[in-house]
Short mmCIF file of C-alpha atoms in Angstrom, two decimals:
data_model
loop_
_atom_site.label_atom_id
_atom_site.label_comp_id
_atom_site.label_asym_id
_atom_site.label_seq_id
_atom_site.Cartn_x
_atom_site.Cartn_y
_atom_site.Cartn_z
CA UNK A 1 0.00 0.00 0.00
CA UNK A 2 1.41 3.38 -1.04
CA UNK A 3 1.63 6.37 1.32
CA UNK A 4 -1.15 8.03 -0.68
CA UNK A 5 -3.47 5.12 0.12
CA UNK A 6 -2.68 5.05 3.82
CA UNK A 7 -5.09 6.81 6.15
CA UNK A 8 -4.32 8.08 9.65
CA UNK A 9 -7.59 6.80 11.07
CA UNK A 10 -8.69 6.90 14.73
CA UNK A 11 -8.37 3.10 14.78
CA UNK A 12 -4.71 3.33 13.71
CA UNK A 13 -3.98 6.00 16.32
CA UNK A 14 -5.56 3.83 19.03
CA UNK A 15 -3.57 0.79 17.89
CA UNK A 16 -0.31 2.72 18.30
CA UNK A 17 -1.51 4.03 21.67
CA UNK A 18 -2.20 0.49 22.90
CA UNK A 19 1.34 -0.68 22.03
CA UNK A 20 2.86 2.46 23.57
CA UNK A 21 0.94 1.77 26.81
CA UNK A 22 2.42 -1.74 27.02
CA UNK A 23 5.90 -0.27 26.53
CA UNK A 24 5.10 2.44 29.10
CA UNK A 25 4.16 -0.08 31.82
CA UNK A 26 7.20 -2.28 31.13
CA UNK A 27 9.68 0.59 31.40
CA UNK A 28 7.90 2.20 34.35
CA UNK A 29 8.01 -1.05 36.32
CA UNK A 30 11.74 -1.25 35.69
CA UNK A 31 12.43 2.30 36.93
CA UNK A 32 9.89 2.08 39.76
CA UNK A 33 11.49 -1.07 41.14
CA UNK A 34 14.99 0.44 41.20
CA UNK A 35 14.13 2.75 44.12
CA UNK A 36 12.78 -0.24 46.06
CA UNK A 37 16.02 -2.25 45.91
CA UNK A 38 17.12 -1.48 49.52
CA UNK A 39 13.70 -2.58 50.79
CA UNK A 40 13.79 -5.72 48.67
CA UNK A 41 17.31 -6.53 49.89
CA UNK A 42 16.09 -6.42 53.48
CA UNK A 43 12.81 -8.26 52.99
CA UNK A 44 14.08 -10.92 50.59
CA UNK A 45 17.49 -11.32 52.30
CA UNK A 46 19.57 -10.81 49.16
CA UNK A 47 22.66 -8.72 48.41
CA UNK A 48 22.88 -5.65 46.21
CA UNK A 49 24.64 -7.66 43.49
CA UNK A 50 21.76 -10.17 43.53
CA UNK A 51 18.81 -7.78 43.66
CA UNK A 52 20.06 -5.88 40.59
CA UNK A 53 19.17 -8.92 38.45
CA UNK A 54 15.54 -7.82 38.78
CA UNK A 55 16.48 -5.02 36.39
CA UNK A 56 19.62 -6.09 34.53
CA UNK A 57 18.27 -9.60 33.97
CA UNK A 58 15.13 -8.17 32.39
CA UNK A 59 17.11 -5.78 30.18
CA UNK A 60 19.36 -8.66 29.13
CA UNK A 61 16.44 -10.89 28.16
CA UNK A 62 14.74 -7.98 26.37
CA UNK A 63 17.91 -7.54 24.30
CA UNK A 64 17.98 -11.24 23.43
CA UNK A 65 14.36 -11.10 22.25
CA UNK A 66 14.84 -7.81 20.36
CA UNK A 67 17.44 -9.40 18.08
CA UNK A 68 14.71 -11.87 17.07
CA UNK A 69 12.31 -9.08 16.06
CA UNK A 70 13.02 -9.28 12.33
CA UNK A 71 12.08 -12.96 12.30
CA UNK A 72 8.99 -12.36 14.45
CA UNK A 73 7.86 -9.59 12.10
CA UNK A 74 8.07 -11.92 9.11
CA UNK A 75 6.41 -14.87 10.83
CA UNK A 76 3.61 -13.39 12.97
CA UNK A 77 0.85 -10.85 12.44
CA UNK A 78 1.02 -7.62 14.43
CA UNK A 79 -1.96 -8.44 16.64
CA UNK A 80 -0.59 -11.92 17.39
CA UNK A 81 2.73 -10.44 18.49
CA UNK A 82 0.99 -7.80 20.58
CA UNK A 83 -1.30 -10.21 22.41
CA UNK A 84 1.58 -12.63 23.07
CA UNK A 85 3.77 -9.82 24.42
CA UNK A 86 1.00 -8.33 26.57
CA UNK A 87 -0.18 -11.64 28.02
CA UNK A 88 3.34 -12.88 28.80
CA UNK A 89 4.11 -9.58 30.52
CA UNK A 90 0.80 -9.65 32.42
CA UNK A 91 1.50 -13.14 33.75
CA UNK A 92 4.88 -11.91 34.99
CA UNK A 93 3.29 -8.89 36.66
CA UNK A 94 0.74 -11.06 38.50
CA UNK A 95 3.48 -13.46 39.65
CA UNK A 96 5.47 -10.57 41.14
CA UNK A 97 2.38 -9.00 42.71
CA UNK A 98 1.73 -12.18 44.72
CA UNK A 99 5.21 -13.60 45.46
CA UNK A 100 7.67 -13.14 48.33
CA UNK A 101 10.47 -15.42 47.08
CA UNK A 102 13.31 -13.88 45.13
CA UNK A 103 13.69 -16.68 42.50
CA UNK A 104 9.95 -16.52 41.72
CA UNK A 105 9.99 -12.72 41.57
CA UNK A 106 12.96 -12.88 39.20
CA UNK A 107 11.07 -15.36 37.00
CA UNK A 108 8.13 -12.96 36.85
CA UNK A 109 10.40 -10.08 35.91
CA UNK A 110 12.02 -12.18 33.18
CA UNK A 111 8.58 -12.85 31.69
CA UNK A 112 8.09 -9.09 31.60
CA UNK A 113 11.40 -8.85 29.75
CA UNK A 114 10.17 -11.30 27.11
CA UNK A 115 7.00 -9.24 26.70
CA UNK A 116 8.97 -6.02 26.36
CA UNK A 117 11.35 -7.56 23.83
CA UNK A 118 8.43 -8.53 21.61
CA UNK A 119 6.31 -5.43 22.18
CA UNK A 120 8.79 -2.59 21.86
CA UNK A 121 9.83 -3.26 18.22
CA UNK A 122 6.17 -3.74 17.29
CA UNK A 123 5.35 -0.08 17.93
CA UNK A 124 7.93 0.92 15.34
CA UNK A 125 6.70 -1.66 12.84
CA UNK A 126 3.08 -0.45 12.98
CA UNK A 127 4.11 3.20 12.61
CA UNK A 128 6.40 2.59 9.64
CA UNK A 129 4.02 0.19 7.91
CA UNK A 130 0.74 2.05 8.28
CA UNK A 131 1.24 5.76 9.04
CA UNK A 132 1.49 8.07 5.98
CA UNK A 133 4.90 9.66 5.49
CA UNK A 134 3.57 13.19 6.05
CA UNK A 135 2.09 12.20 9.45
CA UNK A 136 4.75 9.76 10.55
CA UNK A 137 6.71 12.30 12.61
CA UNK A 138 3.56 13.25 14.53
CA UNK A 139 2.77 9.65 15.47
CA UNK A 140 6.40 8.89 16.28
CA UNK A 141 6.41 11.93 18.58
CA UNK A 142 3.18 10.85 20.30
CA UNK A 143 4.42 7.32 20.92
CA UNK A 144 7.84 8.58 22.02
CA UNK A 145 6.31 11.05 24.46
CA UNK A 146 4.27 8.31 26.15
CA UNK A 147 7.28 5.99 26.45
CA UNK A 148 9.69 8.76 27.49
CA UNK A 149 7.60 9.78 30.49
CA UNK A 150 7.78 6.31 32.04
CA UNK A 151 11.32 6.82 33.45
CA UNK A 152 10.17 10.19 34.82
CA UNK A 153 7.12 8.80 36.62
CA UNK A 154 8.59 5.42 37.62
CA UNK A 155 10.91 6.38 40.51
CA UNK A 156 8.43 8.71 42.24
CA UNK A 157 5.60 6.27 41.60
CA UNK A 158 7.60 3.31 42.95
CA UNK A 159 8.94 5.16 45.97
CA UNK A 160 5.51 6.39 47.08
CA UNK A 161 3.81 3.01 46.67
CA UNK A 162 6.64 1.17 48.44
CA UNK A 163 6.48 3.46 51.48
CA UNK A 164 2.69 3.70 51.61
CA UNK A 165 1.52 0.20 50.65
CA UNK A 166 4.57 -2.04 50.16
CA UNK A 167 6.47 -2.90 46.98
CA UNK A 168 3.86 -5.43 45.77
CA UNK A 169 1.53 -2.53 45.04
CA UNK A 170 3.88 -1.36 42.26
CA UNK A 171 2.78 -4.37 40.25
CA UNK A 172 -0.92 -4.32 41.22
CA UNK A 173 -1.34 -0.70 40.09
CA UNK A 174 -0.23 -1.38 36.51
CA UNK A 175 -2.52 -4.41 36.03
CA UNK A 176 -5.56 -2.31 34.96
CA UNK A 177 -3.40 -0.35 32.50
CA UNK A 178 -2.08 -3.59 31.03
CA UNK A 179 -5.59 -5.05 30.70
CA UNK A 180 -6.91 -1.87 29.08
CA UNK A 181 -4.04 -1.88 26.59
CA UNK A 182 -4.65 -5.54 25.72
CA UNK A 183 -8.36 -4.99 25.02
CA UNK A 184 -7.65 -1.83 23.02
CA UNK A 185 -4.93 -3.55 21.00
CA UNK A 186 -7.09 -6.58 20.25
CA UNK A 187 -9.78 -4.29 18.85
CA UNK A 188 -7.56 -1.99 16.79
CA UNK A 189 -4.23 -3.56 15.71
CA UNK A 190 -4.11 -4.83 12.12
CA UNK A 191 -1.46 -6.13 9.72
CA UNK A 192 -0.88 -4.69 6.25
CA UNK A 193 2.20 -6.74 5.29
CA UNK A 194 1.82 -10.42 4.51
CA UNK A 195 3.59 -12.84 6.81
CA UNK A 196 5.95 -15.44 5.34
CA UNK A 197 7.82 -18.51 6.41
CA UNK A 198 11.44 -17.68 7.09
CA UNK A 199 14.11 -19.71 8.83
CA UNK A 200 15.15 -18.55 12.27
CA UNK A 201 18.93 -18.04 12.59
CA UNK A 202 19.30 -20.15 15.72
CA UNK A 203 23.10 -20.38 15.55
CA UNK A 204 23.52 -16.60 15.32
CA UNK A 205 21.04 -16.02 18.14
CA UNK A 206 22.75 -18.56 20.41
CA UNK A 207 26.17 -17.03 19.79
CA UNK A 208 24.92 -13.51 20.55
CA UNK A 209 23.10 -14.82 23.63
CA UNK A 210 26.32 -16.44 24.87
CA UNK A 211 28.07 -13.08 24.42
CA UNK A 212 25.38 -11.10 26.27
CA UNK A 213 24.84 -13.59 29.12
CA UNK A 214 28.53 -14.44 29.59
CA UNK A 215 29.55 -10.80 29.90
CA UNK A 216 26.86 -9.95 32.43
CA UNK A 217 27.51 -13.02 34.60
CA UNK A 218 31.26 -12.27 34.55
CA UNK A 219 30.62 -8.78 35.95
CA UNK A 220 28.14 -10.11 38.49
CA UNK A 221 30.49 -12.80 39.83
CA UNK A 222 33.40 -10.40 40.28
CA UNK A 223 31.79 -9.04 43.46
CA UNK A 224 31.65 -12.36 45.28
CA UNK A 225 34.11 -14.73 43.65
CA UNK A 226 36.53 -12.69 41.55
CA UNK A 227 37.51 -13.68 38.02
CA UNK A 228 39.64 -16.73 38.80
CA UNK A 229 36.98 -19.29 39.71
CA UNK A 230 35.11 -21.87 37.66
CA UNK A 231 31.84 -19.94 37.22
CA UNK A 232 33.55 -16.69 36.26
CA UNK A 233 35.95 -18.40 33.87
CA UNK A 234 33.13 -20.29 32.13
CA UNK A 235 31.09 -17.08 31.84
CA UNK A 236 34.07 -15.15 30.47
CA UNK A 237 34.81 -17.94 28.04
CA UNK A 238 31.20 -17.85 26.80
CA UNK A 239 31.48 -14.08 26.41
CA UNK A 240 34.62 -14.31 24.24
CA UNK A 241 33.45 -17.35 22.29
CA UNK A 242 30.06 -15.73 21.62
CA UNK A 243 31.37 -12.49 20.11
CA UNK A 244 34.32 -14.03 18.21
CA UNK A 245 32.21 -16.92 16.96
CA UNK A 246 29.41 -14.62 15.86
CA UNK A 247 31.80 -12.33 14.01
CA UNK A 248 33.14 -15.13 11.82
CA UNK A 249 29.72 -16.76 11.48
CA UNK A 250 27.90 -13.55 10.51
CA UNK A 251 30.47 -12.67 7.83
CA UNK A 252 29.26 -15.71 5.87
CA UNK A 253 25.54 -15.04 6.36
CA UNK A 254 23.53 -13.06 3.80
CA UNK A 255 21.18 -11.58 6.44
CA UNK A 256 22.74 -11.82 9.91
CA UNK A 257 20.78 -10.78 12.99
CA UNK A 258 23.26 -7.96 13.65
CA UNK A 259 25.55 -6.95 10.79
CA UNK A 260 29.23 -6.72 11.91
CA UNK A 261 30.15 -5.08 8.59
CA UNK A 262 28.60 -1.86 9.92
CA UNK A 263 31.58 -1.49 12.25
CA UNK A 264 33.95 -1.14 9.32
CA UNK A 265 33.10 2.58 9.21
CA UNK A 266 35.03 4.36 12.01
CA UNK A 267 32.37 7.03 12.54
CA UNK A 268 29.63 4.46 13.14
CA UNK A 269 31.89 2.33 15.34
CA UNK A 270 32.87 5.27 17.55
CA UNK A 271 29.25 6.44 17.83
CA UNK A 272 28.13 2.99 19.00
CA UNK A 273 30.94 2.73 21.56
CA UNK A 274 30.33 6.28 22.85
CA UNK A 275 26.62 5.55 23.16
CA UNK A 276 27.37 2.27 24.93
CA UNK A 277 29.57 3.98 27.54
CA UNK A 278 27.12 6.83 28.15
CA UNK A 279 24.12 4.53 28.53
CA UNK A 280 26.15 2.34 30.90
CA UNK A 281 27.07 5.40 33.01
CA UNK A 282 23.45 6.54 32.95
CA UNK A 283 22.28 3.28 34.51
CA UNK A 284 24.99 3.36 37.19
CA UNK A 285 23.39 6.65 38.28
CA UNK A 286 19.91 5.09 38.29
CA UNK A 287 21.20 2.31 40.53
CA UNK A 288 23.59 4.19 42.83
CA UNK A 289 21.53 7.28 43.67
CA UNK A 290 18.57 5.41 45.30
CA UNK A 291 21.10 3.25 47.15
CA UNK A 292 22.98 6.30 48.43
CA UNK A 293 19.85 8.17 49.44
CA UNK A 294 18.34 5.27 51.37
CA UNK A 295 21.34 3.45 52.86
CA UNK A 296 23.82 6.32 53.31
CA UNK A 297 21.53 9.32 53.85
CA UNK A 298 18.68 7.25 55.38
CA UNK A 299 15.97 8.75 53.19
CA UNK A 300 12.73 6.90 52.41
CA UNK A 301 11.89 5.18 49.12
CA UNK A 302 9.47 8.02 48.37
CA UNK A 303 12.19 10.64 48.76
CA UNK A 304 14.58 8.57 46.62
CA UNK A 305 11.97 8.42 43.88
CA UNK A 306 11.26 12.13 44.07
CA UNK A 307 14.99 12.87 43.85
CA UNK A 308 15.10 11.15 40.46
CA UNK A 309 11.94 12.77 39.10
CA UNK A 310 13.36 16.17 37.98
CA UNK A 311 16.24 14.56 36.12
CA UNK A 312 14.06 11.96 34.40
CA UNK A 313 11.59 14.66 33.38
CA UNK A 314 14.43 16.77 31.96
CA UNK A 315 15.64 13.81 29.91
CA UNK A 316 12.21 13.42 28.28
CA UNK A 317 11.93 17.15 27.56
CA UNK A 318 15.50 17.52 26.29
CA UNK A 319 15.00 14.59 23.91
CA UNK A 320 12.23 16.57 22.20
CA UNK A 321 14.16 19.86 22.19
CA UNK A 322 17.37 18.24 20.99
CA UNK A 323 15.57 16.64 18.06
CA UNK A 324 14.45 20.09 16.89
CA UNK A 325 18.03 21.38 17.31
CA UNK A 326 19.33 18.47 15.26
CA UNK A 327 16.89 19.15 12.43
CA UNK A 328 17.87 22.82 12.35
CA UNK A 329 21.59 22.87 13.16
CA UNK A 330 22.82 19.30 12.70
CA UNK A 331 24.36 17.00 15.31
CA UNK A 332 27.22 19.12 16.64
CA UNK A 333 25.14 21.51 18.76
CA UNK A 334 22.89 19.01 20.60
CA UNK A 335 25.65 16.43 20.94
CA UNK A 336 28.08 19.06 22.21
CA UNK A 337 25.55 20.25 24.79
CA UNK A 338 24.91 16.65 25.77
CA UNK A 339 28.59 15.91 26.35
CA UNK A 340 28.97 19.13 28.38
CA UNK A 341 26.13 18.23 30.77
CA UNK A 342 27.27 14.60 31.00
CA UNK A 343 30.78 15.64 32.05
CA UNK A 344 29.34 18.16 34.51
CA UNK A 345 27.03 15.56 36.06
CA UNK A 346 29.71 12.89 36.40
CA UNK A 347 32.30 15.19 38.00
CA UNK A 348 29.62 16.75 40.23
CA UNK A 349 28.75 13.35 41.69
CA UNK A 350 32.34 12.12 41.83
CA UNK A 351 33.85 14.98 43.84
CA UNK A 352 31.11 16.81 45.77
CA UNK A 353 29.84 15.60 49.17
CA UNK A 354 26.79 13.38 49.39
CA UNK A 355 23.59 15.32 49.97
CA UNK A 356 19.94 15.11 49.00
CA UNK A 357 19.87 18.35 47.01
CA UNK A 358 23.31 17.69 45.50
CA UNK A 359 22.12 14.28 44.31
CA UNK A 360 19.08 15.88 42.65
CA UNK A 361 21.24 18.46 40.85
CA UNK A 362 23.86 15.92 39.75
CA UNK A 363 21.24 13.55 38.38
CA UNK A 364 19.50 16.44 36.61
CA UNK A 365 22.78 17.38 34.89
CA UNK A 366 23.29 13.77 33.85
CA UNK A 367 19.78 13.28 32.48
CA UNK A 368 19.88 16.58 30.60
CA UNK A 369 23.03 15.36 28.89
CA UNK A 370 21.49 11.99 28.08
CA UNK A 371 18.43 13.71 26.62
CA UNK A 372 20.57 15.84 24.34
CA UNK A 373 23.02 13.10 23.34
CA UNK A 374 21.52 9.62 23.03
CA UNK A 375 18.96 9.97 20.27
CA UNK A 376 20.99 12.42 18.18
CA UNK A 377 24.13 10.32 18.44
CA UNK A 378 22.27 7.39 16.92
CA UNK A 379 20.45 9.53 14.35
CA UNK A 380 23.68 11.15 13.18
CA UNK A 381 25.56 7.86 12.95
CA UNK A 382 22.87 6.11 10.94
CA UNK A 383 22.14 9.12 8.71
CA UNK A 384 25.79 9.11 7.67
CA UNK A 385 25.44 5.54 6.40
CA UNK A 386 23.90 4.51 3.09
CA UNK A 387 20.14 4.04 3.40
CA UNK A 388 20.49 0.31 2.80
CA UNK A 389 22.24 0.10 6.20
CA UNK A 390 19.72 2.15 8.19
CA UNK A 391 17.69 -0.79 9.52
CA UNK A 392 20.81 -2.78 10.39
CA UNK A 393 22.23 0.26 12.17
CA UNK A 394 19.08 0.69 14.23
CA UNK A 395 19.22 -2.96 15.20
CA UNK A 396 22.82 -2.65 16.39
CA UNK A 397 22.08 0.49 18.43
CA UNK A 398 19.02 -1.16 19.95
CA UNK A 399 20.92 -4.24 21.06
CA UNK A 400 24.01 -2.40 22.27
CA UNK A 401 22.15 0.26 24.25
CA UNK A 402 19.86 -2.26 25.91
CA UNK A 403 22.85 -4.38 26.82
CA UNK A 404 24.85 -1.41 28.08
CA UNK A 405 21.99 -0.60 30.45
CA UNK A 406 22.21 -4.08 31.96
CA UNK A 407 26.01 -3.82 32.17
CA UNK A 408 25.76 -0.44 33.91
CA UNK A 409 23.48 -1.74 36.64
CA UNK A 410 25.51 -4.93 37.11
CA UNK A 411 28.80 -3.00 37.25
CA UNK A 412 27.51 -0.49 39.82
CA UNK A 413 26.04 -3.32 41.91
CA UNK A 414 29.33 -5.21 41.71
CA UNK A 415 31.40 -2.23 42.92
CA UNK A 416 28.99 -1.35 45.73
CA UNK A 417 28.74 -4.98 46.83
CA UNK A 418 32.55 -5.36 46.99
CA UNK A 419 32.83 -2.37 49.35
CA UNK A 420 29.82 -3.47 51.40
CA UNK A 421 31.39 -6.91 51.92
CA UNK A 422 34.72 -5.43 53.06
CA UNK A 423 33.47 -2.56 55.26
CA UNK A 424 32.77 -2.52 58.97
CA UNK A 425 29.13 -1.54 58.36
CA UNK A 426 26.66 -1.30 55.50
CA UNK A 427 26.48 2.51 55.49
CA UNK A 428 30.22 3.04 55.18
CA UNK A 429 30.67 0.33 52.56
CA UNK A 430 27.77 1.59 50.45
CA UNK A 431 29.08 5.16 50.55
CA UNK A 432 32.58 4.13 49.47
CA UNK A 433 31.24 1.88 46.72
CA UNK A 434 29.05 4.65 45.32
CA UNK A 435 31.92 7.13 45.42
CA UNK A 436 34.21 4.75 43.50
CA UNK A 437 31.41 4.15 40.98
CA UNK A 438 31.10 7.89 40.31
CA UNK A 439 34.88 8.31 39.97
CA UNK A 440 34.85 5.47 37.43
CA UNK A 441 32.02 7.27 35.61
CA UNK A 442 34.07 10.50 35.51
CA UNK A 443 36.94 8.67 33.81
CA UNK A 444 34.66 6.85 31.35
CA UNK A 445 32.78 10.01 30.35
CA UNK A 446 36.05 11.59 29.18
CA UNK A 447 36.67 8.53 26.98
CA UNK A 448 33.14 8.76 25.57
CA UNK A 449 33.52 12.51 24.99
CA UNK A 450 36.71 12.00 22.98
CA UNK A 451 34.93 9.36 20.87
CA UNK A 452 31.99 11.70 20.32
CA UNK A 453 34.23 14.59 19.22
CA UNK A 454 35.92 12.22 16.76
CA UNK A 455 32.49 11.25 15.41
CA UNK A 456 31.67 14.92 14.82
CA UNK A 457 34.86 15.36 12.80
CA UNK A 458 34.07 12.33 10.64
CA UNK A 459 30.39 13.23 10.10
CA UNK A 460 29.08 14.43 6.78
CA UNK A 461 26.82 17.47 7.47
CA UNK A 462 24.87 16.80 4.28
CA UNK A 463 23.97 13.27 5.33
CA UNK A 464 20.43 13.76 6.48
CA UNK A 465 18.16 11.66 4.35
CA UNK A 466 15.13 10.99 6.52
CA UNK A 467 16.05 11.57 10.17
CA UNK A 468 15.88 8.43 12.22
CA UNK A 469 13.77 9.07 15.28
CA UNK A 470 15.59 7.79 18.38
CA UNK A 471 12.52 6.28 20.03
CA UNK A 472 10.57 4.93 17.07
CA UNK A 473 13.61 3.47 15.29
CA UNK A 474 15.03 2.17 18.54
CA UNK A 475 14.11 -1.42 17.88
CA UNK A 476 13.73 -1.53 14.09
CA UNK A 477 15.57 -4.46 12.53
CA UNK A 478 16.45 -5.44 9.02
CA UNK A 479 13.70 -7.19 7.05
#
């Protein structure tokens, strides 16, 4: 169907809204639960390095499912994918709302990760299949706005519910939203592209999964066992074997899940690595600040959530503003502003004393930088590639940035846990671990900034075919 034949009907708008609501609840649960980690550690009798799997494990599994999205798009109709994603996620939510055992809660969260991995790419597919070109930006903006506000609302929402009603209420509250989205999606989502039978690249998926899982387990085990033990060595071996094996395997495949040939261009390679580091740093902040506020400064979960709210809101707003700056001035201005605020936020947290207001300001600096940088970094990198590589580039950014989020949380949890285990008391150990995490972030942000400046030098200012929206294209994969 041509763009002239497509109609932006109320039914189509509602179908996109239903998918965006599923994505909204998945991301909000993730950010809402982060502020409840100290409470969960106490009630479930687990360490900080263990409790972080409730977030990093979900992000990891979401990444593993996202790299299957091209195959799912070819094999299943849109409504089938949506209902499967929503129902799987809903089952996970109900499990977590009723359980008090950490392994069962983790299983429920992993189900939510499967649902998110299926559902998030679907929003992009519906928009790019069915929305007319001249209205596509509007619908992308609407869907992005809904999804972007979930990290802003999540921490305050989770902190208030945890203090007032207990952490189980975080899951109960989103059940009606999930049910509403499922009914709405069932009634409105359609498919305009015929499905077809295609072979699933199981070998490529297993190799990438070994890489993702092995790396995360290696980081996690460092806190308790170090690198030189059987579990850590097996995990590290899987990590190396997965990425090396996939590289040589994918070079022979006509349509690999993630195309390694994209990394042959230095500008694209540097943009991916800079984005990886910055997203990783971003998630160390999301983990360490609630820990510091509650364990070191003895604030409540509600106050920890409120401390994150201004920064998360700024990220959502800056993402919109930075997109307009990119369209008008190119990537240098928004990316430069992003790097400036990222450096300011990292050094603010690394070298100033701990304090409630100082934490709010530091996180606000960081999130402002992320809002300016992340989407435009990806848009600029992909726009500088030939159009035939755009979908593959989006797929690589989607996988790498999801994985970097899981790595960031696991790395922060590992550092904090090491200092907690070797300190005379929990407060002292947590404070030292958080401080070391922020100093590490300050070093890494300089590395990412140098990569970003190099990207700007290698960019072609004229390369701006159709701008790739950072939220809508986030999970688009090659057909």
